[in-house]
Short mmCIF file of C-alpha atoms in Angstrom, two decimals:
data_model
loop_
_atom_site.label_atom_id
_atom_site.label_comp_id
_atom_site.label_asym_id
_atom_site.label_seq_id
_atom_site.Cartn_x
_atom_site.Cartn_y
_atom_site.Cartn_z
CA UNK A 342 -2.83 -59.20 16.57
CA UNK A 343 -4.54 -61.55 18.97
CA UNK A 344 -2.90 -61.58 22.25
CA UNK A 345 -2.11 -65.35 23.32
CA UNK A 346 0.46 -65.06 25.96
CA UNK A 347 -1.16 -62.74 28.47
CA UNK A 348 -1.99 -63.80 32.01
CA UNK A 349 -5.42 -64.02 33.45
CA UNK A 350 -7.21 -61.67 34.62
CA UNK A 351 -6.12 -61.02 38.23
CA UNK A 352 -8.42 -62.30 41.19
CA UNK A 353 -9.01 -60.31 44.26
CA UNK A 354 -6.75 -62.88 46.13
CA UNK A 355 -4.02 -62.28 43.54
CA UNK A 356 -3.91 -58.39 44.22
CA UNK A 357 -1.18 -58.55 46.67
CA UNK A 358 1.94 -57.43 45.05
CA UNK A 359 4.00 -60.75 45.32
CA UNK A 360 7.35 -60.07 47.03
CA UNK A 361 7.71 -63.63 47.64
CA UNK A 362 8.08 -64.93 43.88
CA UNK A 363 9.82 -61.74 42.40
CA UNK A 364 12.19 -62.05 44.98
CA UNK A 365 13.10 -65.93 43.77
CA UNK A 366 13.27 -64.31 40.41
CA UNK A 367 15.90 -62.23 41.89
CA UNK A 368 17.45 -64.91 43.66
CA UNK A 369 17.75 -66.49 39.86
CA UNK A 370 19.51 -63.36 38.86
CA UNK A 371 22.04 -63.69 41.76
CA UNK A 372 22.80 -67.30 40.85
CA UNK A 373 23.14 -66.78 37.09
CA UNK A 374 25.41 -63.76 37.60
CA UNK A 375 27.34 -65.31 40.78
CA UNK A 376 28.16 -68.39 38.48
CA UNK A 377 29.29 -66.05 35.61
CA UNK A 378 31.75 -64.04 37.45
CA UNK A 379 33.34 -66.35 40.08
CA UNK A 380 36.46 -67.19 38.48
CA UNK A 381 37.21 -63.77 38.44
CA UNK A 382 37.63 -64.11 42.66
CA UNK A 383 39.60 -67.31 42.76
CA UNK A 384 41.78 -67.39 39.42
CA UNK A 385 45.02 -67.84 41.67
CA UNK A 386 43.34 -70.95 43.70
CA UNK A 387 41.78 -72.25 40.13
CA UNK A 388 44.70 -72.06 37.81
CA UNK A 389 47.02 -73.70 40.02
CA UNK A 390 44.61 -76.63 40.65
CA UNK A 391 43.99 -77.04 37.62
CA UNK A 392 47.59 -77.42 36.17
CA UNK A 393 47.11 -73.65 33.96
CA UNK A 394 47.51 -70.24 33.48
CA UNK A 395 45.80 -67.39 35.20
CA UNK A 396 45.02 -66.32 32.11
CA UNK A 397 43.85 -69.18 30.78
CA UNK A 398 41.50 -70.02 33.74
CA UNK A 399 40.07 -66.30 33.20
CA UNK A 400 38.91 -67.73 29.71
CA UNK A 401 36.08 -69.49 31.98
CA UNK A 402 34.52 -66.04 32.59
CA UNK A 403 34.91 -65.38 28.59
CA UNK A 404 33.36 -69.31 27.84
CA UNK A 405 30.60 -68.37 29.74
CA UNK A 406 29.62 -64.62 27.68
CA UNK A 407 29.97 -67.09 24.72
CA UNK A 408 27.45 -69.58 25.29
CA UNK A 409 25.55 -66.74 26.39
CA UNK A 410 25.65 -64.56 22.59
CA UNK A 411 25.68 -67.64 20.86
CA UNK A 412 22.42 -69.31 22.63
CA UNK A 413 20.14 -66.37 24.12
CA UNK A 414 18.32 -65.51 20.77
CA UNK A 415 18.00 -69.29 18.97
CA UNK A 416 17.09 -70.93 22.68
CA UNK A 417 14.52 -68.22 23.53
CA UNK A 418 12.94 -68.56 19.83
CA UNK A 419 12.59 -72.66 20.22
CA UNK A 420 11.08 -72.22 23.90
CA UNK A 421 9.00 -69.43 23.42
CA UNK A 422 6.17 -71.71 23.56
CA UNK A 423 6.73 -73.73 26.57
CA UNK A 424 4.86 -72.90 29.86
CA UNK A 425 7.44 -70.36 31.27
CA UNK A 426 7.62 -71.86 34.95
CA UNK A 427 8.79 -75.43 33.31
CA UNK A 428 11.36 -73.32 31.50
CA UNK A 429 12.35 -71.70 34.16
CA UNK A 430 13.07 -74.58 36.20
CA UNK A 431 14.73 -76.40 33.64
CA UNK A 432 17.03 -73.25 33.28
CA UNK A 433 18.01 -73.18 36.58
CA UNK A 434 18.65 -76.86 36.91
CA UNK A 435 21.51 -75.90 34.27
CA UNK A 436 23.35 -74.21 36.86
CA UNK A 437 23.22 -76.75 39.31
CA UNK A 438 24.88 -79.48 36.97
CA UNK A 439 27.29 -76.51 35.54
CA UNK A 440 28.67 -75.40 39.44
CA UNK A 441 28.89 -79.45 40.49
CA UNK A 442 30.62 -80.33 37.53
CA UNK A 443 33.19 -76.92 37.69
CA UNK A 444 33.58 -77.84 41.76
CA UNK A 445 34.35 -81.76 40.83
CA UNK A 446 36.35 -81.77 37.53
CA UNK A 447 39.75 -82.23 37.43
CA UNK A 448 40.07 -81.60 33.74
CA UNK A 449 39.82 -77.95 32.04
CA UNK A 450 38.62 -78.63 29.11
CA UNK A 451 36.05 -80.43 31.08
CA UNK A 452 35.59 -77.50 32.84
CA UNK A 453 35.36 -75.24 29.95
CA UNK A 454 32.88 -77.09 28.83
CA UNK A 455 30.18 -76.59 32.05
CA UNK A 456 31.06 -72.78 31.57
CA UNK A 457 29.50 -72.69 28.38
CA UNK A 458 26.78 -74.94 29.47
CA UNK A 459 26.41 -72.48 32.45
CA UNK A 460 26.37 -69.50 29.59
CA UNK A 461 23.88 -70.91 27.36
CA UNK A 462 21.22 -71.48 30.47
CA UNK A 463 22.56 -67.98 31.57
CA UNK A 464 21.07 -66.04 28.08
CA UNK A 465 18.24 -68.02 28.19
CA UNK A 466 17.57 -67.05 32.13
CA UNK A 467 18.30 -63.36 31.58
CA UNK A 468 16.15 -63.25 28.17
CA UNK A 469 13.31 -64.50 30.77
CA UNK A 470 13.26 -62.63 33.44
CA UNK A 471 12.46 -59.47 32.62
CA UNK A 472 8.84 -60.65 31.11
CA UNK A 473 8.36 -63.19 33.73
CA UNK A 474 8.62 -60.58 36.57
CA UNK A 475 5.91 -58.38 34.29
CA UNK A 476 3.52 -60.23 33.83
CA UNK A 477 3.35 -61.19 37.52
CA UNK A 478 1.92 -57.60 38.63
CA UNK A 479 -0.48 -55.40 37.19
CA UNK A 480 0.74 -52.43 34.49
CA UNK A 481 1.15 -49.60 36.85
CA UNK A 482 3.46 -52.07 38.84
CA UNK A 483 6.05 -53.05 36.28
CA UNK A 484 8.67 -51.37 36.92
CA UNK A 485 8.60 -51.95 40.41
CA UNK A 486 8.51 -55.80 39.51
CA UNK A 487 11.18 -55.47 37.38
CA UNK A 488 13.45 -53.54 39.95
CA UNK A 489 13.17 -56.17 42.17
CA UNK A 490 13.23 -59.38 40.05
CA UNK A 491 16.78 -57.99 37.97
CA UNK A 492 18.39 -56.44 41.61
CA UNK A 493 19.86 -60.01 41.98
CA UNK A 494 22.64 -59.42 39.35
CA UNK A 495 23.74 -55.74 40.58
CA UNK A 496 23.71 -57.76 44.42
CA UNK A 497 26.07 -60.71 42.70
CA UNK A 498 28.53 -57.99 41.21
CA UNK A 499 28.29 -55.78 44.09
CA UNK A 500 28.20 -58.23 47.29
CA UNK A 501 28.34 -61.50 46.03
CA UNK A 502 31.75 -61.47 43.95
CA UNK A 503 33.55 -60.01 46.87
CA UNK A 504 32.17 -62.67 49.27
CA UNK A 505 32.89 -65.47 47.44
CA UNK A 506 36.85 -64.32 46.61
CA UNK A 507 36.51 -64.25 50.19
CA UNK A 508 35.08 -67.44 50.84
CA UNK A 509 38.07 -68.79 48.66
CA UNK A 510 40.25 -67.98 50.65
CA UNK A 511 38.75 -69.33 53.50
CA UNK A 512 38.15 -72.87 51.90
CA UNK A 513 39.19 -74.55 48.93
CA UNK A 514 37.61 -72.95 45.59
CA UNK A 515 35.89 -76.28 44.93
CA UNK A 516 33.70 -75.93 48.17
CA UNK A 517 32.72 -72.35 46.74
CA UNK A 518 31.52 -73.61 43.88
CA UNK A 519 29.41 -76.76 45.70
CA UNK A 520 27.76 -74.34 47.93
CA UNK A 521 26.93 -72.34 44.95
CA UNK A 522 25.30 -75.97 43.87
CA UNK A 523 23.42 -76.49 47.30
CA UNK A 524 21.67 -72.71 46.82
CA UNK A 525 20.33 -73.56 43.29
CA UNK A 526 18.51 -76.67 44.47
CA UNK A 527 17.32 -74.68 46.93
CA UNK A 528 16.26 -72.02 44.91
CA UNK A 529 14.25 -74.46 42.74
CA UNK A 530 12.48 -75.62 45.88
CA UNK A 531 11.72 -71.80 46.12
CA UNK A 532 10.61 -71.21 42.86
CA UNK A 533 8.48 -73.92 42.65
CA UNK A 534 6.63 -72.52 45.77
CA UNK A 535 6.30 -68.87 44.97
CA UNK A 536 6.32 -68.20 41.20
CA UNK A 537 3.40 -68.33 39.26
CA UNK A 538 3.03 -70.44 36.26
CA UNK A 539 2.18 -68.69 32.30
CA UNK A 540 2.16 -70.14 28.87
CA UNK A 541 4.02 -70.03 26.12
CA UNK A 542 3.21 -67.90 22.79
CA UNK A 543 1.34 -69.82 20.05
CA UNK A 544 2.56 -69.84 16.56
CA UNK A 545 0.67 -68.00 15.15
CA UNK A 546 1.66 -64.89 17.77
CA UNK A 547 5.53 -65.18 17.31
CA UNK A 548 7.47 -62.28 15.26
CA UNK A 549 10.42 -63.55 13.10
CA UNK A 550 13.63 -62.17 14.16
CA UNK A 551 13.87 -59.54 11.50
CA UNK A 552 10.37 -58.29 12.75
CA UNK A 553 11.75 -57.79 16.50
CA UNK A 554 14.20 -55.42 15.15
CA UNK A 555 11.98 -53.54 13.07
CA UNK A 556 9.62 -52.74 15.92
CA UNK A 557 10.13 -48.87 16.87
CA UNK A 558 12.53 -48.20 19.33
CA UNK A 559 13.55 -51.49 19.90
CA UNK A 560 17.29 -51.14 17.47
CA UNK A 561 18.03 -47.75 19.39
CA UNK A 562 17.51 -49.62 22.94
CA UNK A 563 20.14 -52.56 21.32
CA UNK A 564 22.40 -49.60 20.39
CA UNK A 565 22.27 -48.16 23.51
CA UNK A 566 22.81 -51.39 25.66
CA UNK A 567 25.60 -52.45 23.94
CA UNK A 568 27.46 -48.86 23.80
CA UNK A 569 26.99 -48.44 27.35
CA UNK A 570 28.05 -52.47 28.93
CA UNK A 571 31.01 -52.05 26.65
CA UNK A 572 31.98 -48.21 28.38
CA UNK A 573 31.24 -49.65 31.50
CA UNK A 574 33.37 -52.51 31.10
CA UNK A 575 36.75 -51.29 29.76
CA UNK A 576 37.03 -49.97 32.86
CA UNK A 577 35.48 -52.01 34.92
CA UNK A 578 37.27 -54.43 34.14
CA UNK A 579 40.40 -53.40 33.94
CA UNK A 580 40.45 -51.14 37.56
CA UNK A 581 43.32 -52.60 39.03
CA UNK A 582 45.78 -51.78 36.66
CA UNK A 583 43.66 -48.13 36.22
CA UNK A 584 44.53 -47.59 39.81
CA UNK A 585 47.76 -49.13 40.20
CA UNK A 586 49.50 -45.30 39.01
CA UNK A 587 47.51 -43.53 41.09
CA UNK A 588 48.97 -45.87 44.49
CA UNK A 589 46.05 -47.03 45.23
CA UNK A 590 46.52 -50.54 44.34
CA UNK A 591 46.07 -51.24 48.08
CA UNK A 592 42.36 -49.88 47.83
CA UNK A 593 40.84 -51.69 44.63
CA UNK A 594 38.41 -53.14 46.77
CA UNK A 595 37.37 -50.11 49.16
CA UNK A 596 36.75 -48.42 45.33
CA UNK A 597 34.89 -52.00 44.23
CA UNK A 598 32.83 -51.61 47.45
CA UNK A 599 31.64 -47.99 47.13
CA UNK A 600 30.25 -48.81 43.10
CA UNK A 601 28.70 -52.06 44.77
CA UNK A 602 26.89 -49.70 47.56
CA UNK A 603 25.75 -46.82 45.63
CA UNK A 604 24.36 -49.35 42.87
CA UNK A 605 22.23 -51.12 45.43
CA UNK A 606 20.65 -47.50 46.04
CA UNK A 607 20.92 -47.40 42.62
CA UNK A 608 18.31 -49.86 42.55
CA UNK A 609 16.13 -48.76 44.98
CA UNK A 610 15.74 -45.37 42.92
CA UNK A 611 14.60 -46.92 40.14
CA UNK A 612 12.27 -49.09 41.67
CA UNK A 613 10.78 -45.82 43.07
CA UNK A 614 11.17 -43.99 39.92
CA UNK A 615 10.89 -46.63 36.78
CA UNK A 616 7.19 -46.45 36.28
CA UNK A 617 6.78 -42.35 35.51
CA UNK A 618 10.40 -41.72 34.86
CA UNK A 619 12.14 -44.04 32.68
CA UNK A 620 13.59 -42.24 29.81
CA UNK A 621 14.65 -39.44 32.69
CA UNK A 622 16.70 -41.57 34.49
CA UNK A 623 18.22 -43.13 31.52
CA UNK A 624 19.40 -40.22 30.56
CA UNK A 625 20.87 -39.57 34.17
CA UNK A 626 22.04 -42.93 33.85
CA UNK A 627 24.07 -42.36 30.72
CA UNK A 628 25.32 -38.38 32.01
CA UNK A 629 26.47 -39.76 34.88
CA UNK A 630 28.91 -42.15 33.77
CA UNK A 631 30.04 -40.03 31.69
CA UNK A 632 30.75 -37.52 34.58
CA UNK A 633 32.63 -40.04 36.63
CA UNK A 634 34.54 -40.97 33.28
CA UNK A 635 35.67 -37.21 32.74
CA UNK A 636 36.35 -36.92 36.47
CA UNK A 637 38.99 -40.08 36.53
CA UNK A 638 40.24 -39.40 33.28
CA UNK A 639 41.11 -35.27 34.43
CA UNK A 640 41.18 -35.59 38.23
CA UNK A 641 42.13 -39.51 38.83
CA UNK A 642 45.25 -38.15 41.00
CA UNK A 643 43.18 -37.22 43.63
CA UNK A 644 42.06 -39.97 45.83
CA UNK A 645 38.62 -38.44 46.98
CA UNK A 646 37.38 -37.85 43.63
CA UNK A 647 38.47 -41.35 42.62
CA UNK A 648 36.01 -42.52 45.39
CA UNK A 649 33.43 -39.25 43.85
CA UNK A 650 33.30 -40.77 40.52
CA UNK A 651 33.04 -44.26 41.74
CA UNK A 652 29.76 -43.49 43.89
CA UNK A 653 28.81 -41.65 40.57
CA UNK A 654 29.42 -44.89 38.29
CA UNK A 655 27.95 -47.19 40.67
CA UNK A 656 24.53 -44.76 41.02
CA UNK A 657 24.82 -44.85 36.59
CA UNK A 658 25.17 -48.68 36.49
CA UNK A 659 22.68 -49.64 39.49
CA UNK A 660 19.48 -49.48 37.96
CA UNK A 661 20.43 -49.72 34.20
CA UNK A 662 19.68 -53.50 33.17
CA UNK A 663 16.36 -52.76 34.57
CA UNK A 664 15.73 -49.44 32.83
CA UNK A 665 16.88 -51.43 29.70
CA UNK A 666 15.17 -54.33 29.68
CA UNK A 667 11.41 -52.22 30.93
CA UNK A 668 12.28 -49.91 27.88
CA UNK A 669 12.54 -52.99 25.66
CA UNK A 670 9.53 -54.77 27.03
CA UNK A 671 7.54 -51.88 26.35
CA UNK A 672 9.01 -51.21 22.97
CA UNK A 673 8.60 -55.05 21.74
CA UNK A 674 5.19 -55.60 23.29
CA UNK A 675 4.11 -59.22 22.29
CA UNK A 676 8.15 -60.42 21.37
CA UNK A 677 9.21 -59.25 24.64
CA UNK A 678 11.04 -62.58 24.92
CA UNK A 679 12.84 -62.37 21.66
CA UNK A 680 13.62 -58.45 21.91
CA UNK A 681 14.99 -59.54 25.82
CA UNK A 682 17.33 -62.35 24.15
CA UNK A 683 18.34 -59.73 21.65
CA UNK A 684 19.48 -57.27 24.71
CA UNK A 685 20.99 -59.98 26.62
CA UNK A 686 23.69 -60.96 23.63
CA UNK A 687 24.17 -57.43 23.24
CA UNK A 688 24.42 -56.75 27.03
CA UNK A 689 26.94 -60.06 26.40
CA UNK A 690 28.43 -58.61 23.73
CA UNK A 691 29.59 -55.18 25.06
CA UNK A 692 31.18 -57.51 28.37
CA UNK A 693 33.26 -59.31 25.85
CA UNK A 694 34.28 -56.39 23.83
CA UNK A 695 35.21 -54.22 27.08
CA UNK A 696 37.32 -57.18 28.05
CA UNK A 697 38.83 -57.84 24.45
CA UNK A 698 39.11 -53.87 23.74
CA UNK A 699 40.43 -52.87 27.16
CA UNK A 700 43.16 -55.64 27.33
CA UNK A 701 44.21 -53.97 24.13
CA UNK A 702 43.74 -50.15 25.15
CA UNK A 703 46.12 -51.04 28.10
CA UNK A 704 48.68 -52.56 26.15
CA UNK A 705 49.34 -50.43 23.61
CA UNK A 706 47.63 -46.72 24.89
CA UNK A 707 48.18 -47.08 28.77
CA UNK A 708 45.99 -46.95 31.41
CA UNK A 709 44.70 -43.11 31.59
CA UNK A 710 43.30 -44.29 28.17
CA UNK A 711 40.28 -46.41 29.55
CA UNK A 712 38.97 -43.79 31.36
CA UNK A 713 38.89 -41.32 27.85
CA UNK A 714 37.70 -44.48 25.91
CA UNK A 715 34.69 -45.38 28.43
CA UNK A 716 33.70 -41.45 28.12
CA UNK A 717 34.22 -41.93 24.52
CA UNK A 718 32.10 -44.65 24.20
CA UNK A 719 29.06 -44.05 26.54
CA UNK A 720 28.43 -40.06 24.71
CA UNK A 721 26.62 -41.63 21.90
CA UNK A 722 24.83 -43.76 24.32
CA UNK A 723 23.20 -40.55 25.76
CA UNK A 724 23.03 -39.00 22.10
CA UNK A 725 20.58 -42.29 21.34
CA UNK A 726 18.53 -41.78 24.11
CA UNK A 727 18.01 -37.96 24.06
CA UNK A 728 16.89 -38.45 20.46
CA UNK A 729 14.57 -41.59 21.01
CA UNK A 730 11.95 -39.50 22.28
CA UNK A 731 9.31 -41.09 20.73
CA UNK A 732 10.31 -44.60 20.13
CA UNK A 733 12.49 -46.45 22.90
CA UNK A 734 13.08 -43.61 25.49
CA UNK A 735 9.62 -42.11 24.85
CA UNK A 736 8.54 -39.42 27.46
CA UNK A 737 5.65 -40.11 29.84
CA UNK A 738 3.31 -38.33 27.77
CA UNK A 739 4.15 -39.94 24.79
CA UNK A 740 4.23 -43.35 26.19
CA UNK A 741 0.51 -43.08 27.32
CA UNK A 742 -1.14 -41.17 24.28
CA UNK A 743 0.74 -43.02 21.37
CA UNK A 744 -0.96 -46.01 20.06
CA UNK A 745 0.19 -49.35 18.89
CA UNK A 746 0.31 -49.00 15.14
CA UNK A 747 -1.68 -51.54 13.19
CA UNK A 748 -0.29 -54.69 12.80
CA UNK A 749 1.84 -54.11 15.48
CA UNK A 750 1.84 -56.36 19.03
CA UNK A 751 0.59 -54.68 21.76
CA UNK A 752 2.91 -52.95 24.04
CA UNK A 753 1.59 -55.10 27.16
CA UNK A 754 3.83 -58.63 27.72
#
């Protein structure tokens, strides 16, 4: 198949590894994930503003996954031949009219309504990054690209979620939300600047949907994303109550802040790591959540080891979108945009499920449940990615001596 979406050849001026745009691609990450999740900090200040239930102004975090599942795959598919810096920018721009319209609206249906606008740009943005950051480097810098460009979302969850409950307090929730509004224009002036410009696909270059899927290794990397977002959160999710036995309601956000640090060096390892080691660390990935799983759900009386197995979660969940979406990119080759759209709904998916599933676990099982259900659920993760050896989680060796097969895209976005 004739490649049509590949960059030109790199120029001895273009050699430099370029911090400055992969960082505004992390930026974007921060911003799309920031926007997601901020309800989650201020329900209190939103839902009595806004004349409703706590509950019901937490359904602006679930309006959001939404417009994410629903739009990721058919947006991505319609765009896939626009030049990706115009997308990109008119992705962005989304957020800025979703966060003024959330900070100025009076109404909740009204506000509803920019959530899932913010959603649908949000699966668009994610299903672009990952190939955008790729194609900006050579191949033996990849996964360092990618590291970088997708840290944004693990610094949102892990520093930026926390500041801005904070900043909430500080100032009315509408200001949170306006400043949120005053970074994205800025990050467009940034992007504009520092990231390159590539086309579209042609045509005649585009897989059908079904044909994604079929691609080796890309259904077990699906499978695998989905199982392990929905482990993760169930209890993610749901910590507060999980620790609200163990009287240590008090320290739900010293536990918060020791996940947020050791994913941040989560990060760095797999920027270190990604380019020789990918299927090793995804297997560490998956066997260490399932440690710190085991360890709350046998030892969760014990204070220290609830602070053990949240270092050990955090250093699991770190690096994972970006060990997901490199293993994805090289498994899909020339529909690396449509395979990415088709991990972001299930990355989507498994948020709204943990939510859904762990709302019910708690109800009706209790809270030591989550923990046995998150180590329940993230096993077969770790079964699929022992046993995608060659396709998906391929070793090194494997990854460098197999061919494409014919017919099939390259493995180079």
């Amino acid at each position: 198949m004739t490649r049509t979406d590949a960059p030109p050849p790199l120029s001895v001026a273009d050699t430099r590894f370029p911090f400055a745009g992969l960082l505004a691609l992390a930026a974007t990450g921060f911003i799309t994930l920031l926007t997601e999740t901020m309800p989650a900090g201020m329900l209190p200040q939103m839902s009595r503003d806004l004349g409703v239930s706590e509950s019901a102004a937490g359904q602006g975090v679930t309006v959001f996954a939404i417009g994410a599942i629903l739009a990721a795959v058919p947006l991505t598919r319609a765009t896939i031949g626009w030049h990706r810096k115009h997308l990109l920018l008119f992705a962005i721009s989304g957020f800025a009219v979703t966060n003024t319209v959330t900070a100025l609206s009076d109404n909740f249906s009204l506000t509803l309504a920019a959530r899932f606008l913010g959603g649908i740009v949000g699966g668009l943005l994610w299903a672009l990054l990952a190939g955008y950051a790729r194609r900006m480097v050579p191949p033996h810098q990849r996964g360092k690209a990618m590291a970088i460009a997708m840290a944004g979302g693990t610094v949102a969850l892990s520093v930026g979620v926390p500041a801005v409950a904070f900043l909430a307090k500080v100032v009315e929730w509408r200001f949170a939300f306006g400043i949120i509004t005053l970074a994205t224009l800025a990050l467009i002036v940034w992007v504009t600047a520092a990231v390159p410009n590539f086309p579209g696909q042609h045509a005649g270059s585009r897989l059908p949907l079904a044909g994604t899927f079929r691609l080796p290794g890309v259904a077990p990397i699906l499978v695998v994303t989905l199982t392990f977002v929905f482990a993760h959160n169930i209890l993610f999710t749901y910590i507060a109550p999980f620790l609200a036995p163990l009287d240590m309601t008090g320290e739900v956000d010293s536990v918060l802040l020791t996940f947020g640090l050791v994913s941040l060096l989560s990060i760095w390892i797999t920027g270190v790591f990604i380019d020789r080691h990918l299927r090793t660390l995804m297997i560490l990935a998956c066997a260490l959540l399932a440690a710190a799983a085991l360890v709350l759900s046998v030892f969760s009386g014990i204070p220290a080891l609830v602070y053990a197995s949240a270092a050990l979660w955090g250093l699991a969940f770190g690096g994972t979108s970006t060990l997901l979406q490199t293993a994805i990119a090289d498994a899909a080759g020339a529909a690396g945009d449509v395979a990415q759209a088709l991990l972001t709904t299930c990355w989507n998916i498994g948020i709204a499920a943990g939510g859904i599933s762990g709302g019910i676990a708690l109800s009706a099982l209790g809270t030591p449940a989550l923990s046995w259900i998150t180590l329940a659920l993230v096993m077969p993760a770790l079964v699929i990615v022992i046993s995608a050896r060659r396709h998906g989680f391929p070793s090194r060796a494997l990854k460098h001596d197999t061919a494409p097969a014919p017919g099939r895209p390259s493995a180079t976005v």
